[in-house]
CSV table of C-alpha atoms and ligand atoms in Angstrom, one decimal:
chain,number,residue,atom,x,y,z
A,286,MET,CA,18.6,8.9,15.9
A,287,SER,CA,18.5,9.3,12.1
A,288,GLU,CA,15.6,10.9,10.4
A,289,PRO,CA,12.7,8.5,9.6
A,290,LEU,CA,11.8,7.6,6.0
A,291,LEU,CA,8.2,8.7,6.7
A,292,ARG,CA,6.8,10.8,9.5
A,293,LEU,CA,3.2,11.6,10.1
A,294,ASP,CA,2.9,14.4,12.7
A,295,HIS,CA,-0.6,15.0,14.2
A,296,VAL,CA,-2.2,14.5,10.8
A,297,SER,CA,-5.9,15.2,10.4
A,298,LYS,CA,-8.3,15.3,7.5
A,299,THR,CA,-11.7,16.8,7.7
A,300,PHE,CA,-14.2,16.7,4.8
A,301,ALA,CA,-17.1,19.1,4.5
A,302,ARG,CA,-20.2,17.4,3.3
A,303,GLY,CA,-23.8,18.3,2.7
A,304,GLY,CA,-25.7,21.4,1.5
A,305,PHE,CA,-25.8,24.9,2.7
A,306,PHE,CA,-28.2,24.3,5.6
A,307,SER,CA,-27.0,20.8,6.6
A,308,ARG,CA,-23.3,21.2,6.3
A,309,ARG,CA,-21.5,18.5,8.2
A,310,ARG,CA,-17.9,18.0,8.9
A,311,ILE,CA,-16.5,14.5,8.6
A,312,GLU,CA,-13.3,13.9,10.6
A,313,ALA,CA,-12.0,11.1,8.4
A,314,VAL,CA,-8.6,11.1,10.2
A,315,LYS,CA,-7.9,12.6,13.6
A,316,ASP,CA,-4.5,13.4,15.0
A,317,LEU,CA,-2.6,10.5,13.5
A,318,SER,CA,1.2,10.3,14.2
A,319,PHE,CA,3.6,7.5,13.4
A,320,THR,CA,7.0,7.0,11.7
A,321,ILE,CA,8.6,4.5,9.4
A,322,ALA,CA,12.3,4.0,10.0
A,323,ALA,CA,14.8,4.8,7.2
A,324,ASP,CA,17.4,2.2,8.3
A,325,LYS,CA,15.3,-0.9,8.5
A,326,ALA,CA,12.5,-2.0,6.1
A,327,GLU,CA,9.3,-3.0,7.8
A,328,ILE,CA,5.7,-3.9,7.1
A,329,PHE,CA,3.5,-1.4,8.9
A,330,THR,CA,-0.2,-2.4,8.9
A,331,ILE,CA,-3.2,-0.2,9.2
A,332,ILE,CA,-6.2,-2.3,10.0
A,333,GLY,CA,-9.8,-1.2,10.7
A,334,GLU,CA,-13.3,-1.6,9.5
A,335,SER,CA,-14.8,0.2,6.6
A,336,GLY,CA,-15.0,4.0,7.0
A,337,SER,CA,-12.3,4.1,9.7
A,338,GLY,CA,-10.0,6.4,7.6
A,339,LYS,CA,-7.5,4.0,6.2
A,340,SER,CA,-7.8,5.0,2.5
A,341,THR,CA,-7.8,8.7,3.4
A,342,THR,CA,-4.5,8.0,5.3
A,343,ALA,CA,-3.1,6.2,2.3
A,344,ARG,CA,-4.1,9.0,-0.1
A,345,MET,CA,-2.4,11.6,2.2
A,346,ILE,CA,0.8,9.5,2.3
A,347,LEU,CA,0.7,9.2,-1.5
A,348,GLY,CA,0.3,13.0,-1.8
A,349,ILE,CA,-3.2,12.6,-3.5
A,350,GLU,CA,-5.0,14.3,-0.7
A,351,ARG,CA,-3.7,17.1,1.5
A,352,PRO,CA,-4.1,17.0,5.3
A,353,THR,CA,-6.2,19.7,6.9
A,354,GLY,CA,-4.0,19.5,10.0
A,355,GLY,CA,-0.5,18.3,10.8
A,356,SER,CA,2.2,17.4,8.4
A,357,LEU,CA,3.7,14.5,6.5
A,358,GLN,CA,7.4,14.3,5.8
A,359,PHE,CA,8.9,11.7,3.4
A,360,ASP,CA,12.7,11.6,3.1
A,361,GLY,CA,13.1,15.3,3.7
A,362,LEU,CA,10.1,16.3,1.5
A,363,ASP,CA,6.9,17.9,2.7
A,364,VAL,CA,4.3,15.6,1.2
A,365,GLY,CA,1.4,18.0,1.7
A,366,ALA,CA,3.3,20.7,-0.3
A,367,LEU,CA,5.5,19.2,-3.0
A,368,ASN,CA,6.9,22.0,-5.0
A,369,GLY,CA,8.8,21.8,-8.2
A,370,HIS,CA,9.2,19.0,-10.8
A,371,ALA,CA,12.4,17.5,-9.3
A,372,ASP,CA,10.8,17.0,-5.9
A,373,ARG,CA,7.6,15.6,-7.4
A,374,MET,CA,9.6,13.1,-9.5
A,375,ARG,CA,11.7,12.0,-6.6
A,376,PHE,CA,8.6,11.5,-4.5
A,377,MET,CA,6.8,9.6,-7.3
A,378,HIS,CA,9.7,7.2,-7.8
A,379,ALA,CA,10.2,6.6,-4.1
A,380,VAL,CA,6.6,6.0,-3.0
A,381,GLN,CA,4.5,3.7,-5.1
A,382,PRO,CA,0.8,2.8,-4.7
A,383,ILE,CA,-0.9,-0.6,-5.0
A,384,PHE,CA,-4.7,-0.3,-5.1
A,385,GLN,CA,-7.6,-2.7,-4.3
A,386,ASN,CA,-8.7,-3.3,-7.9
A,387,PRO,CA,-5.8,-4.1,-10.3
A,388,PHE,CA,-8.2,-3.9,-13.3
A,389,GLU,CA,-8.7,-0.2,-12.6
A,390,ALA,CA,-4.9,0.3,-12.5
A,391,PHE,CA,-4.3,-0.7,-16.1
A,392,ASN,CA,-5.6,0.5,-19.4
A,393,PRO,CA,-7.8,-2.3,-20.6
A,394,LEU,CA,-6.8,-1.7,-24.2
A,395,LYS,CA,-3.1,-1.8,-23.6
A,396,GLN,CA,-1.0,-5.0,-23.7
A,397,LEU,CA,0.7,-5.6,-20.3
A,398,ASP,CA,4.2,-6.0,-21.7
A,399,ARG,CA,4.0,-2.8,-23.6
A,400,TYR,CA,2.8,-1.0,-20.6
A,401,LEU,CA,5.7,-2.3,-18.5
A,402,PHE,CA,8.2,-1.3,-21.2
A,403,LEU,CA,6.7,2.3,-21.2
A,404,THR,CA,7.0,2.4,-17.4
A,405,ALA,CA,10.6,1.1,-17.6
A,406,ARG,CA,11.5,3.8,-20.1
A,407,ARG,CA,9.7,6.6,-18.2
A,408,PHE,CA,10.4,5.6,-14.6
A,409,GLY,CA,13.2,3.1,-14.7
A,410,ALA,CA,16.7,3.4,-16.1
A,411,ALA,CA,15.9,1.8,-19.4
A,412,ARG,CA,17.5,3.7,-22.4
A,413,ASP,CA,16.4,1.4,-25.1
A,414,GLN,CA,13.9,-1.3,-25.9
A,415,ALA,CA,16.3,-4.2,-25.0
A,416,GLU,CA,16.9,-2.7,-21.6
A,417,ALA,CA,13.2,-2.1,-21.0
A,418,GLU,CA,12.5,-5.7,-21.8
A,419,ARG,CA,15.3,-6.9,-19.4
A,420,LEU,CA,14.0,-4.6,-16.6
A,421,ALA,CA,10.4,-5.7,-17.1
A,422,ASP,CA,11.4,-9.3,-17.0
A,423,GLU,CA,13.4,-8.8,-13.9
A,424,ALA,CA,10.5,-7.0,-12.2
A,425,LEU,CA,8.1,-9.7,-13.2
A,426,ARG,CA,10.4,-12.5,-11.9
A,427,LYS,CA,10.5,-10.8,-8.5
A,428,VAL,CA,6.7,-11.3,-8.3
A,429,GLY,CA,6.8,-14.9,-9.6
A,430,LEU,CA,5.9,-14.2,-13.2
A,431,SER,CA,8.0,-13.6,-16.3
A,432,LEU,CA,7.9,-11.5,-19.5
A,433,ALA,CA,7.1,-14.5,-21.5
A,434,GLU,CA,3.9,-15.0,-19.5
A,435,ALA,CA,2.8,-11.3,-19.9
A,436,LYS,CA,3.7,-11.0,-23.6
A,437,GLY,CA,0.8,-9.8,-25.7
A,438,ARG,CA,-1.7,-10.3,-22.9
A,439,PHE,CA,-4.4,-7.8,-22.0
A,440,PRO,CA,-5.4,-7.1,-18.4
A,441,HIS,CA,-8.7,-9.0,-18.7
A,442,GLU,CA,-6.8,-12.2,-19.8
A,443,LEU,CA,-5.3,-12.5,-16.3
A,444,SER,CA,-6.9,-13.3,-13.0
A,445,GLY,CA,-7.1,-10.6,-10.3
A,446,GLY,CA,-4.3,-12.2,-8.4
A,447,GLN,CA,-2.0,-12.4,-11.4
A,448,LEU,CA,-2.8,-8.8,-12.4
A,449,GLN,CA,-2.1,-7.6,-8.9
A,450,ARG,CA,1.3,-9.3,-9.2
A,451,VAL,CA,1.9,-7.3,-12.4
A,452,ALA,CA,0.9,-4.1,-10.6
A,453,ILE,CA,3.5,-4.9,-8.0
A,454,ALA,CA,6.1,-5.5,-10.7
A,455,ARG,CA,5.2,-2.2,-12.3
A,456,ALA,CA,5.7,-0.5,-8.9
A,457,LEU,CA,9.1,-2.1,-8.6
A,458,LEU,CA,10.3,-0.6,-11.9
A,459,SER,CA,10.8,2.8,-10.2
A,460,ASN,CA,12.9,1.3,-7.3
A,461,PRO,CA,10.6,2.5,-4.6
A,462,LYS,CA,11.6,2.9,-0.9
A,463,LEU,CA,8.0,2.7,0.2
A,464,ILE,CA,4.9,0.9,-1.1
A,465,VAL,CA,1.5,1.9,0.1
A,466,ALA,CA,-0.9,-1.0,-0.6
A,467,ASP,CA,-4.6,-0.2,0.1
A,468,GLU,CA,-6.5,-3.4,0.5
A,469,PRO,CA,-4.4,-5.1,-2.2
A,470,VAL,CA,-5.9,-8.6,-1.7
A,471,SER,CA,-9.5,-7.9,-0.9
A,472,MET,CA,-10.5,-8.6,-4.5
A,473,VAL,CA,-8.2,-11.6,-4.8
A,474,ASP,CA,-9.4,-15.2,-4.2
A,475,ALA,CA,-9.0,-16.2,-0.6
A,476,SER,CA,-6.8,-19.1,-1.5
A,477,LEU,CA,-4.3,-16.8,-3.3
A,478,ARG,CA,-4.2,-14.0,-0.7
A,479,MET,CA,-1.4,-15.4,1.4
A,480,ALA,CA,0.9,-15.9,-1.6
A,481,ILE,CA,0.5,-12.2,-2.6
A,482,VAL,CA,1.0,-10.8,0.9
A,483,ASN,CA,4.1,-13.1,1.3
A,484,LEU,CA,5.5,-11.2,-1.7
A,485,PHE,CA,5.5,-8.1,0.5
A,486,LYS,CA,7.7,-10.0,3.0
A,487,ALA,CA,10.1,-10.8,0.2
A,488,LEU,CA,10.2,-7.2,-1.0
A,489,ARG,CA,11.0,-6.1,2.6
A,490,ASP,CA,13.6,-8.8,3.2
A,491,GLU,CA,15.3,-9.0,-0.2
A,492,LEU,CA,14.9,-5.5,-1.6
A,493,GLY,CA,14.6,-3.4,1.7
A,494,ILE,CA,11.3,-1.9,0.7
A,495,SER,CA,9.0,-0.8,3.5
A,496,ILE,CA,5.3,-1.6,3.0
A,497,ILE,CA,2.3,0.2,4.5
A,498,TYR,CA,-0.3,-2.6,4.3
A,499,ILE,CA,-3.9,-1.5,4.7
A,500,THR,CA,-6.5,-4.2,5.2
A,501,HIS,CA,-9.4,-5.4,7.2
A,502,ASP,CA,-8.2,-9.0,6.7
A,503,LEU,CA,-7.0,-10.1,10.1
A,504,ALA,CA,-5.3,-13.3,9.1
A,505,THR,CA,-3.0,-11.8,6.5
A,506,ALA,CA,-2.4,-8.8,8.7
A,507,TYR,CA,-1.1,-10.9,11.6
A,508,SER,CA,0.9,-13.1,9.3
A,509,ILE,CA,3.1,-10.4,7.7
A,510,SER,CA,3.0,-7.3,10.0
A,511,ASP,CA,5.9,-6.0,12.0
A,512,ARG,CA,3.8,-3.3,13.5
A,513,ILE,CA,0.1,-2.7,13.5
A,514,ILE,CA,-2.2,0.3,14.2
A,515,ILE,CA,-5.9,-0.3,14.6
A,516,MET,CA,-8.1,2.6,13.4
A,517,GLN,CA,-11.7,3.2,14.3
A,518,LYS,CA,-13.6,6.3,13.2
A,519,GLY,CA,-10.5,8.1,12.2
A,520,GLU,CA,-8.6,7.4,15.4
A,521,VAL,CA,-5.9,5.0,16.4
A,522,VAL,CA,-7.3,2.8,19.1
A,523,GLU,CA,-4.4,0.5,19.5
A,524,ALA,CA,-0.8,0.4,18.2
A,525,GLY,CA,2.3,-1.6,18.6
A,526,ASP,CA,4.3,-4.7,17.7
A,527,ALA,CA,2.0,-7.1,15.9
A,528,ARG,CA,2.6,-9.9,18.3
A,529,ALA,CA,2.3,-7.7,21.4
A,530,VAL,CA,-1.0,-6.4,20.2
A,531,LEU,CA,-2.1,-10.0,19.7
A,532,ALA,CA,-0.8,-11.2,23.1
A,533,ALA,CA,-2.6,-8.6,25.1
A,534,PRO,CA,-5.4,-7.2,23.1
A,535,GLN,CA,-7.0,-4.2,24.8
A,536,HIS,CA,-9.6,-3.3,22.3
A,537,PRO,CA,-12.6,-5.3,21.0
A,538,TYR,CA,-11.2,-5.1,17.5
A,539,SER,CA,-7.8,-6.5,18.5
A,540,ARG,CA,-9.6,-9.2,20.4
A,541,GLN,CA,-11.3,-10.1,17.2
A,542,LEU,CA,-7.8,-10.1,15.6
A,543,ARG,CA,-6.7,-12.6,18.2
A,544,GLU,CA,-9.7,-14.9,17.6
A,545,ALA,CA,-9.2,-14.8,13.9
A,546,VAL,CA,-5.6,-15.9,14.0
A,547,LEU,CA,-6.5,-18.7,16.5
A,548,THR,CA,-9.0,-20.3,14.1
A,549,PRO,CA,-8.0,-23.6,12.5
A,550,ASP,CA,-7.9,-21.8,9.1
A,551,SER,CA,-4.7,-20.1,9.9
A,552,PRO,CA,-2.6,-22.4,12.2
A,553,ARG,CA,0.6,-21.2,10.6
A,554,ALA,CA,0.0,-17.7,11.8
A,555,LEU,CA,0.8,-18.5,15.4
A,556,ALA,CA,3.5,-21.0,14.6
A,557,SER,CA,5.6,-18.6,12.6
B,895,ADP,N1,-13.6,12.7,-0.7
B,895,ADP,C1,-14.4,12.6,0.4
B,895,ADP,N2,-15.4,13.4,0.7
B,895,ADP,C2,-16.1,13.3,1.8
B,895,ADP,N3,-16.0,12.3,2.7
B,895,ADP,C3,-15.0,11.4,2.5
B,895,ADP,C4,-14.2,11.5,1.3
B,895,ADP,N4,-13.3,10.4,1.4
B,895,ADP,C5,-13.6,9.7,2.5
B,895,ADP,N5,-14.6,10.3,3.1
B,895,ADP,C6,-15.2,9.9,4.4
B,895,ADP,O1,-14.2,9.7,5.4
B,895,ADP,C7,-14.4,8.6,6.2
B,895,ADP,C8,-13.2,7.6,6.0
B,895,ADP,O2,-13.2,7.1,4.7
B,895,ADP,P1,-12.0,6.1,4.2
B,895,ADP,O3,-10.7,6.8,4.5
B,895,ADP,O4,-12.3,5.8,2.8
B,895,ADP,O5,-12.2,4.8,5.1
B,895,ADP,P2,-11.7,3.3,4.9
B,895,ADP,O6,-10.7,3.3,3.8
B,895,ADP,O7,-11.1,2.9,6.2
B,895,ADP,O8,-12.9,2.5,4.6
B,895,ADP,C9,-15.7,8.0,5.7
B,895,ADP,O9,-16.7,8.5,6.5
B,895,ADP,C10,-15.9,8.5,4.3
B,895,ADP,O10,-17.2,8.6,3.9
B,896,MG,MG1,-10.6,2.1,2.1
């Protein structure tokens, strides 16, 4: 078997909290192991209620937070100990984040097209302005927008859903292999959520990008996931093929998942 793209091997994260006399240890993530294959793009979903350790997991995968136990390997790199400029750059190109609030991801005073041009120059292959414009337009079209629509616009002039699309376009400019999306639609209108998560399917199928999709939204999770892990209090309580988890839910949380996708609101989920 070939090396996986991403491997989490018994990863843990413990935070120390409180004062000298009341110091507590918070085990945000306990003994988490999974892999993402290198040869086949997939949508791997981490689902769980608030405080279950999802964002801490995302931040460790992104190299923002170091594990206190275990190891993370991405494409031959030790994520917990990236050394040297070349390794850091390779990692930053290959693993791109999408966060919950797109308005925090952009400088409010900078026009979106200029921001994308800068990113294309810095991260992409653009050598001049014309090429930066072409790459920005290409990336925006992959998310259902165009450069003409972004031209001269500031972040606050777009809706949350539109701006999240721009954030995805920006991520695409570095040709990532993996996107880590931490609750990317929880601030987006319910009616637009499915359209955005369906973009992830297109990135998987057409560009071969794997997605780690973090959510507590059961309907979108079921609709786009290949595999699911369910986390509770830092631990995985259920894991497997998304449909298998649904067909034979063992855990109360996965039973809720089943009920949520059986509601009349999401009849397409089961039909697909
Ligand atoms: N920087 C931190 N310092 C102390 N505790 C933290 C920190 N980040 C997260 N935690 C704690 O770790 C647990 C998991 O948090 P988090 O990963 O954000 O969960 P989720 O994203 O599933 O809501 C929570 O109890 C949270 O309070
Ligand atoms: Mg979170």
